[in-house]
Amino acid sequence: MNIILLGPPGAGKGTQARKLVDERNMVQLSTGDMLRAARTSGTEMGKTVAGVMDRGELVTDEIVIGLIREQLESDNAGGGYIFDGFPRTLAQADALGRLLVDMGENLDCVIEMQVDDDALVDRITARSTCGACGEVYNDNTKPIPANEKCTNCGASDFQRRADDNEESLRTRLMAYYKQTSPLVGYYYAKGDLRSVDGLASMDDVATSIASALRQSE
Ligand code: AMP
């Protein structure tokens, strides 16, 4: 099955996507991860998007739709795709619909992860991730272990995202409300939307997502 995780920055989309990859053999397609990888490897595209990302603005539709198209053409996801952080605009949502039709695939479910804004600011400004496996840590609720080794993979490569600061987060939130939140209505009208409480514990959110997916199967 193919699903979208929709929600503001810090809603926990990446964390839940990784759980679904482990448990259901799905393929996670995160445009944020793809763009960060392009920056790290120093491609022309990576250089073009760096400033936009650091400010917390959206990269052009053309670039992100191109990234998703490439992945869909090269991957063969037996367990289906999890779109994480894509689509973020109505144009991206339309493009994704067309790409899936061209592949003879469906969009089965859009999970909206609801989190209040104060919690997002707290989560994001305290967030760090393991550079090796993507495990997410939080200074308050899940601090980096004293031995500085990732609890998931043992690596010692903890990173803070350049855009995880309060100023960039405000811009990212504004981009979410102006450009991405209309997708909630868009997918509701299509009958694909399921909403979960993203503020619950990680395991409870996973349980709510599993039950939403069962209803769409
Ligand atoms: P994320 O890791 O999903 O929070 O994305 C990090 C940054 O990458 C965003 O703040 C945007 O600058 C850019 N980005 C990621 N996905 C998209 C998208 N679907 N459309 C436009 N920009 C994106």
PDB file of C-alpha atoms and ligand atoms in Angstrom:
ATOM      1  CA  MET A   1       0.000   0.000   0.000  1.00  0.00           C
ATOM      2  CA  ASN A   2       1.104   3.583  -0.674  1.00  0.00           C
ATOM      3  CA  ILE A   3       0.645   6.207   1.996  1.00  0.00           C
ATOM      4  CA  ILE A   4       1.456   9.830   2.772  1.00  0.00           C
ATOM      5  CA  LEU A   5       2.514  11.057   6.226  1.00  0.00           C
ATOM      6  CA  LEU A   6       1.286  14.634   6.406  1.00  0.00           C
ATOM      7  CA  GLY A   7       2.062  17.042   9.215  1.00  0.00           C
ATOM      8  CA  PRO A   8       4.107  20.068  10.227  1.00  0.00           C
ATOM      9  CA  PRO A   9       7.853  19.870  10.892  1.00  0.00           C
ATOM     10  CA  GLY A  10       8.467  17.979  14.137  1.00  0.00           C
ATOM     11  CA  ALA A  11       5.185  16.050  13.993  1.00  0.00           C
ATOM     12  CA  GLY A  12       7.128  12.774  14.009  1.00  0.00           C
ATOM     13  CA  LYS A  13       6.708  11.784  10.346  1.00  0.00           C
ATOM     14  CA  GLY A  14      10.273  10.507   9.971  1.00  0.00           C
ATOM     15  CA  THR A  15      10.155   8.495  13.212  1.00  0.00           C
ATOM     16  CA  GLN A  16       6.898   6.796  12.248  1.00  0.00           C
ATOM     17  CA  ALA A  17       8.072   6.256   8.660  1.00  0.00           C
ATOM     18  CA  ARG A  18      11.118   4.360   9.940  1.00  0.00           C
ATOM     19  CA  LYS A  19       8.904   2.144  12.094  1.00  0.00           C
ATOM     20  CA  LEU A  20       6.733   1.327   9.083  1.00  0.00           C
ATOM     21  CA  VAL A  21       9.830   0.500   7.031  1.00  0.00           C
ATOM     22  CA  ASP A  22      10.981  -1.944   9.725  1.00  0.00           C
ATOM     23  CA  GLU A  23       7.601  -3.499  10.379  1.00  0.00           C
ATOM     24  CA  ARG A  24       5.983  -3.574   6.941  1.00  0.00           C
ATOM     25  CA  ASN A  25       8.877  -3.651   4.526  1.00  0.00           C
ATOM     26  CA  MET A  26       7.745  -0.386   2.997  1.00  0.00           C
ATOM     27  CA  VAL A  27      10.062   2.100   1.255  1.00  0.00           C
ATOM     28  CA  GLN A  28      10.375   5.577   2.805  1.00  0.00           C
ATOM     29  CA  LEU A  29      10.623   8.417   0.306  1.00  0.00           C
ATOM     30  CA  SER A  30      11.604  11.556   2.216  1.00  0.00           C
ATOM     31  CA  THR A  31      12.261  14.563  -0.025  1.00  0.00           C
ATOM     32  CA  GLY A  32      13.972  16.284   2.945  1.00  0.00           C
ATOM     33  CA  ASP A  33      16.465  13.373   3.226  1.00  0.00           C
ATOM     34  CA  MET A  34      17.007  13.382  -0.562  1.00  0.00           C
ATOM     35  CA  LEU A  35      17.696  17.125  -0.570  1.00  0.00           C
ATOM     36  CA  ARG A  36      20.081  16.830   2.412  1.00  0.00           C
ATOM     37  CA  ALA A  37      21.903  13.989   0.600  1.00  0.00           C
ATOM     38  CA  ALA A  38      22.245  16.207  -2.505  1.00  0.00           C
ATOM     39  CA  ARG A  39      23.763  18.932  -0.331  1.00  0.00           C
ATOM     40  CA  THR A  40      26.193  16.554   1.352  1.00  0.00           C
ATOM     41  CA  SER A  41      27.390  15.147  -1.954  1.00  0.00           C
ATOM     42  CA  GLY A  42      27.794  18.698  -3.295  1.00  0.00           C
ATOM     43  CA  THR A  43      25.701  18.382  -6.478  1.00  0.00           C
ATOM     44  CA  GLU A  44      24.642  21.545  -8.369  1.00  0.00           C
ATOM     45  CA  MET A  45      21.087  20.950  -7.208  1.00  0.00           C
ATOM     46  CA  GLY A  46      22.314  20.558  -3.629  1.00  0.00           C
ATOM     47  CA  LYS A  47      24.052  23.949  -3.861  1.00  0.00           C
ATOM     48  CA  THR A  48      20.930  25.561  -5.341  1.00  0.00           C
ATOM     49  CA  VAL A  49      18.666  24.402  -2.505  1.00  0.00           C
ATOM     50  CA  ALA A  50      21.017  24.964   0.454  1.00  0.00           C
ATOM     51  CA  GLY A  51      20.017  28.556   1.275  1.00  0.00           C
ATOM     52  CA  VAL A  52      16.319  27.898   0.719  1.00  0.00           C
ATOM     53  CA  MET A  53      16.406  24.936   3.110  1.00  0.00           C
ATOM     54  CA  ASP A  54      18.407  26.738   5.790  1.00  0.00           C
ATOM     55  CA  ARG A  55      15.881  29.574   5.754  1.00  0.00           C
ATOM     56  CA  GLY A  56      13.057  27.052   6.099  1.00  0.00           C
ATOM     57  CA  GLU A  57      11.394  27.914   2.777  1.00  0.00           C
ATOM     58  CA  LEU A  58      10.109  25.379   0.281  1.00  0.00           C
ATOM     59  CA  VAL A  59      12.266  24.161  -2.585  1.00  0.00           C
ATOM     60  CA  THR A  60      10.592  24.468  -6.013  1.00  0.00           C
ATOM     61  CA  ASP A  61       7.927  21.962  -7.006  1.00  0.00           C
ATOM     62  CA  GLU A  62       9.937  21.118 -10.111  1.00  0.00           C
ATOM     63  CA  ILE A  63      12.946  19.928  -8.083  1.00  0.00           C
ATOM     64  CA  VAL A  64      11.057  17.800  -5.560  1.00  0.00           C
ATOM     65  CA  ILE A  65       8.672  16.290  -8.113  1.00  0.00           C
ATOM     66  CA  GLY A  66      11.751  15.378 -10.204  1.00  0.00           C
ATOM     67  CA  LEU A  67      13.335  13.657  -7.169  1.00  0.00           C
ATOM     68  CA  ILE A  68      10.202  11.640  -6.446  1.00  0.00           C
ATOM     69  CA  ARG A  69       9.755  10.703 -10.110  1.00  0.00           C
ATOM     70  CA  GLU A  70      13.362   9.401 -10.242  1.00  0.00           C
ATOM     71  CA  GLN A  71      12.849   7.300  -7.119  1.00  0.00           C
ATOM     72  CA  LEU A  72       9.555   5.847  -8.298  1.00  0.00           C
ATOM     73  CA  GLU A  73      11.150   4.917 -11.616  1.00  0.00           C
ATOM     74  CA  SER A  74      14.161   3.253 -10.004  1.00  0.00           C
ATOM     75  CA  ASP A  75      12.691   1.591  -6.886  1.00  0.00           C
ATOM     76  CA  ASN A  76      10.445  -1.388  -6.725  1.00  0.00           C
ATOM     77  CA  ALA A  77       8.676  -1.159  -3.390  1.00  0.00           C
ATOM     78  CA  GLY A  78       7.144  -4.540  -2.656  1.00  0.00           C
ATOM     79  CA  GLY A  79       5.542  -3.324   0.567  1.00  0.00           C
ATOM     80  CA  GLY A  80       4.586   0.064  -0.918  1.00  0.00           C
ATOM     81  CA  TYR A  81       5.801   3.617  -0.483  1.00  0.00           C
ATOM     82  CA  ILE A  82       5.650   6.000   2.468  1.00  0.00           C
ATOM     83  CA  PHE A  83       5.774   9.572   1.222  1.00  0.00           C
ATOM     84  CA  ASP A  84       7.345  11.549   4.075  1.00  0.00           C
ATOM     85  CA  GLY A  85       7.427  15.340   3.661  1.00  0.00           C
ATOM     86  CA  PHE A  86       6.021  15.094   0.137  1.00  0.00           C
ATOM     87  CA  PRO A  87       3.699  16.420  -1.202  1.00  0.00           C
ATOM     88  CA  ARG A  88       3.877  19.861   0.427  1.00  0.00           C
ATOM     89  CA  THR A  89       1.898  21.884  -2.136  1.00  0.00           C
ATOM     90  CA  LEU A  90      -1.242  21.288  -4.168  1.00  0.00           C
ATOM     91  CA  ALA A  91       0.858  21.133  -7.361  1.00  0.00           C
ATOM     92  CA  GLN A  92       2.980  18.373  -5.779  1.00  0.00           C
ATOM     93  CA  ALA A  93      -0.161  16.499  -4.714  1.00  0.00           C
ATOM     94  CA  ASP A  94      -1.549  16.623  -8.263  1.00  0.00           C
ATOM     95  CA  ALA A  95       1.799  15.515  -9.681  1.00  0.00           C
ATOM     96  CA  LEU A  96       1.990  12.585  -7.251  1.00  0.00           C
ATOM     97  CA  GLY A  97      -1.523  11.515  -8.220  1.00  0.00           C
ATOM     98  CA  ARG A  98      -0.504  11.484 -11.892  1.00  0.00           C
ATOM     99  CA  LEU A  99       2.757   9.622 -11.235  1.00  0.00           C
ATOM    100  CA  LEU A 100       0.931   6.890  -9.321  1.00  0.00           C
ATOM    101  CA  VAL A 101      -1.741   6.540 -12.038  1.00  0.00           C
ATOM    102  CA  ASP A 102       1.019   6.222 -14.665  1.00  0.00           C
ATOM    103  CA  MET A 103       2.539   3.384 -12.608  1.00  0.00           C
ATOM    104  CA  GLY A 104      -0.825   1.662 -12.200  1.00  0.00           C
ATOM    105  CA  GLU A 105      -0.654   2.339  -8.446  1.00  0.00           C
ATOM    106  CA  ASN A 106      -3.088   3.852  -5.921  1.00  0.00           C
ATOM    107  CA  LEU A 107      -2.724   6.163  -2.997  1.00  0.00           C
ATOM    108  CA  ASP A 108      -4.294   4.157  -0.177  1.00  0.00           C
ATOM    109  CA  CYS A 109      -4.220   6.502   2.769  1.00  0.00           C
ATOM    110  CA  VAL A 110      -3.061   9.931   3.939  1.00  0.00           C
ATOM    111  CA  ILE A 111      -2.235  10.091   7.629  1.00  0.00           C
ATOM    112  CA  GLU A 112      -2.453  13.564   9.097  1.00  0.00           C
ATOM    113  CA  MET A 113      -0.293  13.810  12.238  1.00  0.00           C
ATOM    114  CA  GLN A 114      -1.813  16.510  14.450  1.00  0.00           C
ATOM    115  CA  VAL A 115       0.498  18.296  16.892  1.00  0.00           C
ATOM    116  CA  ASP A 116       0.081  21.702  18.519  1.00  0.00           C
ATOM    117  CA  ASP A 117       2.532  24.438  17.620  1.00  0.00           C
ATOM    118  CA  ASP A 118       4.137  24.931  21.054  1.00  0.00           C
ATOM    119  CA  ALA A 119       5.002  21.251  21.158  1.00  0.00           C
ATOM    120  CA  LEU A 120       6.603  21.511  17.717  1.00  0.00           C
ATOM    121  CA  VAL A 121       8.872  24.353  18.762  1.00  0.00           C
ATOM    122  CA  ASP A 122       9.918  22.396  21.877  1.00  0.00           C
ATOM    123  CA  ARG A 123      10.510  19.196  19.936  1.00  0.00           C
ATOM    124  CA  ILE A 124      12.473  20.723  17.103  1.00  0.00           C
ATOM    125  CA  THR A 125      14.772  22.981  19.053  1.00  0.00           C
ATOM    126  CA  ALA A 126      15.730  19.994  21.280  1.00  0.00           C
ATOM    127  CA  ARG A 127      16.132  17.505  18.399  1.00  0.00           C
ATOM    128  CA  SER A 128      19.239  15.685  17.230  1.00  0.00           C
ATOM    129  CA  THR A 129      19.560  12.602  15.058  1.00  0.00           C
ATOM    130  CA  CYS A 130      22.026   9.790  14.554  1.00  0.00           C
ATOM    131  CA  GLY A 131      23.857  10.540  11.290  1.00  0.00           C
ATOM    132  CA  ALA A 132      24.264   6.813  10.629  1.00  0.00           C
ATOM    133  CA  CYS A 133      20.732   5.432  11.103  1.00  0.00           C
ATOM    134  CA  GLY A 134      18.448   8.450  11.564  1.00  0.00           C
ATOM    135  CA  GLU A 135      17.359   7.583  15.112  1.00  0.00           C
ATOM    136  CA  VAL A 136      15.861  10.717  16.647  1.00  0.00           C
ATOM    137  CA  TYR A 137      16.896  12.036  20.097  1.00  0.00           C
ATOM    138  CA  ASN A 138      15.462  14.853  22.210  1.00  0.00           C
ATOM    139  CA  ASP A 139      17.417  16.755  24.881  1.00  0.00           C
ATOM    140  CA  ASN A 140      14.450  16.565  27.281  1.00  0.00           C
ATOM    141  CA  THR A 141      12.636  13.318  26.574  1.00  0.00           C
ATOM    142  CA  LYS A 142      15.264  11.046  24.994  1.00  0.00           C
ATOM    143  CA  PRO A 143      18.751  12.428  25.542  1.00  0.00           C
ATOM    144  CA  ILE A 144      21.845  11.146  23.775  1.00  0.00           C
ATOM    145  CA  PRO A 145      23.255   8.303  25.963  1.00  0.00           C
ATOM    146  CA  ALA A 146      26.127   9.132  28.313  1.00  0.00           C
ATOM    147  CA  ASN A 147      28.471   6.843  26.327  1.00  0.00           C
ATOM    148  CA  GLU A 148      27.582   8.895  23.200  1.00  0.00           C
ATOM    149  CA  LYS A 149      26.676   5.788  21.211  1.00  0.00           C
ATOM    150  CA  CYS A 150      23.391   5.511  19.319  1.00  0.00           C
ATOM    151  CA  THR A 151      21.014   3.108  21.081  1.00  0.00           C
ATOM    152  CA  ASN A 152      19.858   1.794  17.703  1.00  0.00           C
ATOM    153  CA  CYS A 153      23.102   1.286  15.742  1.00  0.00           C
ATOM    154  CA  GLY A 154      25.997   2.094  18.104  1.00  0.00           C
ATOM    155  CA  ALA A 155      27.433   4.894  15.939  1.00  0.00           C
ATOM    156  CA  SER A 156      28.739   8.110  17.539  1.00  0.00           C
ATOM    157  CA  ASP A 157      27.652  10.598  14.899  1.00  0.00           C
ATOM    158  CA  PHE A 158      24.972  12.799  16.433  1.00  0.00           C
ATOM    159  CA  GLN A 159      23.849  15.730  14.327  1.00  0.00           C
ATOM    160  CA  ARG A 160      21.637  18.752  14.680  1.00  0.00           C
ATOM    161  CA  ARG A 161      19.950  19.941  11.510  1.00  0.00           C
ATOM    162  CA  ALA A 162      21.005  23.403  10.355  1.00  0.00           C
ATOM    163  CA  ASP A 163      17.321  24.330   9.995  1.00  0.00           C
ATOM    164  CA  ASP A 164      16.341  23.102  13.499  1.00  0.00           C
ATOM    165  CA  ASN A 165      16.567  26.561  15.049  1.00  0.00           C
ATOM    166  CA  GLU A 166      13.723  28.734  16.194  1.00  0.00           C
ATOM    167  CA  GLU A 167      13.929  31.298  13.369  1.00  0.00           C
ATOM    168  CA  SER A 168      13.970  28.747  10.562  1.00  0.00           C
ATOM    169  CA  LEU A 169      11.264  26.764  12.332  1.00  0.00           C
ATOM    170  CA  ARG A 170       8.932  29.799  12.291  1.00  0.00           C
ATOM    171  CA  THR A 171       9.411  30.035   8.504  1.00  0.00           C
ATOM    172  CA  ARG A 172       8.853  26.271   8.124  1.00  0.00           C
ATOM    173  CA  LEU A 173       5.658  26.515  10.172  1.00  0.00           C
ATOM    174  CA  MET A 174       4.446  29.420   8.051  1.00  0.00           C
ATOM    175  CA  ALA A 175       5.214  27.434   4.885  1.00  0.00           C
ATOM    176  CA  TYR A 176       3.242  24.532   6.365  1.00  0.00           C
ATOM    177  CA  TYR A 177       0.173  26.629   7.125  1.00  0.00           C
ATOM    178  CA  LYS A 178       0.230  28.591   3.863  1.00  0.00           C
ATOM    179  CA  GLN A 179       1.267  25.943   1.364  1.00  0.00           C
ATOM    180  CA  THR A 180       0.871  22.466   2.869  1.00  0.00           C
ATOM    181  CA  SER A 181      -2.145  22.554   5.190  1.00  0.00           C
ATOM    182  CA  PRO A 182      -4.590  22.955   2.231  1.00  0.00           C
ATOM    183  CA  LEU A 183      -3.672  19.330   1.481  1.00  0.00           C
ATOM    184  CA  VAL A 184      -5.659  18.274   4.555  1.00  0.00           C
ATOM    185  CA  GLY A 185      -8.849  19.472   2.838  1.00  0.00           C
ATOM    186  CA  TYR A 186      -7.697  18.157  -0.536  1.00  0.00           C
ATOM    187  CA  TYR A 187      -7.245  14.600   0.724  1.00  0.00           C
ATOM    188  CA  TYR A 188     -10.292  14.774   2.983  1.00  0.00           C
ATOM    189  CA  ALA A 189     -12.401  15.593  -0.079  1.00  0.00           C
ATOM    190  CA  LYS A 190     -10.861  12.639  -1.914  1.00  0.00           C
ATOM    191  CA  GLY A 191     -11.807  10.376   1.009  1.00  0.00           C
ATOM    192  CA  ASP A 192      -8.189   9.402   1.750  1.00  0.00           C
ATOM    193  CA  LEU A 193      -7.585  11.296   5.000  1.00  0.00           C
ATOM    194  CA  ARG A 194      -7.137   9.751   8.457  1.00  0.00           C
ATOM    195  CA  SER A 195      -6.022  11.898  11.399  1.00  0.00           C
ATOM    196  CA  VAL A 196      -3.972  10.726  14.384  1.00  0.00           C
ATOM    197  CA  ASP A 197      -2.850  12.477  17.566  1.00  0.00           C
ATOM    198  CA  GLY A 198       0.854  13.060  16.947  1.00  0.00           C
ATOM    199  CA  LEU A 199       1.398  14.167  20.562  1.00  0.00           C
ATOM    200  CA  ALA A 200       0.759  10.696  21.992  1.00  0.00           C
ATOM    201  CA  SER A 201       3.739   8.458  22.814  1.00  0.00           C
ATOM    202  CA  MET A 202       5.680   7.066  19.851  1.00  0.00           C
ATOM    203  CA  ASP A 203       4.151   3.601  20.340  1.00  0.00           C
ATOM    204  CA  ASP A 204       0.611   4.953  20.686  1.00  0.00           C
ATOM    205  CA  VAL A 205       1.000   6.999  17.500  1.00  0.00           C
ATOM    206  CA  ALA A 206       2.244   3.852  15.740  1.00  0.00           C
ATOM    207  CA  THR A 207      -0.823   1.944  16.989  1.00  0.00           C
ATOM    208  CA  SER A 208      -3.167   4.684  15.706  1.00  0.00           C
ATOM    209  CA  ILE A 209      -1.422   4.639  12.333  1.00  0.00           C
ATOM    210  CA  ALA A 210      -1.664   0.845  12.138  1.00  0.00           C
ATOM    211  CA  SER A 211      -5.382   1.036  12.810  1.00  0.00           C
ATOM    212  CA  ALA A 212      -5.848   3.776  10.171  1.00  0.00           C
ATOM    213  CA  LEU A 213      -3.993   1.607   7.660  1.00  0.00           C
ATOM    214  CA  ARG A 214      -6.161  -1.416   8.484  1.00  0.00           C
ATOM    215  CA  GLN A 215      -9.245   0.664   7.692  1.00  0.00           C
ATOM    216  CA  SER A 216      -7.794   1.551   4.288  1.00  0.00           C
ATOM    217  CA  GLU A 217      -6.749  -1.986   3.343  1.00  0.00           C
TER     218      GLU A 217
HETATM  219  P1  AMP B   1      12.064  17.970   6.009  1.00  0.00           P
HETATM  220  O1  AMP B   1      13.245  17.112   6.317  1.00  0.00           O
HETATM  221  O2  AMP B   1      10.931  17.221   5.396  1.00  0.00           O
HETATM  222  O3  AMP B   1      11.652  18.813   7.184  1.00  0.00           O
HETATM  223  O4  AMP B   1      12.541  18.998   4.876  1.00  0.00           O
HETATM  224  C1  AMP B   1      13.607  19.903   5.109  1.00  0.00           C
HETATM  225  C2  AMP B   1      13.544  21.046   4.085  1.00  0.00           C
HETATM  226  O5  AMP B   1      13.674  20.513   2.755  1.00  0.00           O
HETATM  227  C3  AMP B   1      12.229  21.820   4.040  1.00  0.00           C
HETATM  228  O6  AMP B   1      12.179  22.854   5.024  1.00  0.00           O
HETATM  229  C4  AMP B   1      12.259  22.377   2.617  1.00  0.00           C
HETATM  230  O7  AMP B   1      13.176  23.444   2.495  1.00  0.00           O
HETATM  231  C5  AMP B   1      12.841  21.205   1.840  1.00  0.00           C
HETATM  232  N1  AMP B   1      11.776  20.261   1.384  1.00  0.00           N
HETATM  233  C6  AMP B   1      11.613  18.966   1.762  1.00  0.00           C
HETATM  234  N2  AMP B   1      10.565  18.399   1.138  1.00  0.00           N
HETATM  235  C7  AMP B   1      10.034  19.375   0.342  1.00  0.00           C
HETATM  236  C8  AMP B   1       8.923  19.415  -0.536  1.00  0.00           C
HETATM  237  N3  AMP B   1       8.128  18.338  -0.717  1.00  0.00           N
HETATM  238  N4  AMP B   1       8.667  20.583  -1.189  1.00  0.00           N
HETATM  239  C9  AMP B   1       9.464  21.662  -1.019  1.00  0.00           C
HETATM  240  N5  AMP B   1      10.521  21.697  -0.196  1.00  0.00           N
HETATM  241  C10 AMP B   1      10.826  20.563   0.488  1.00  0.00           C
END
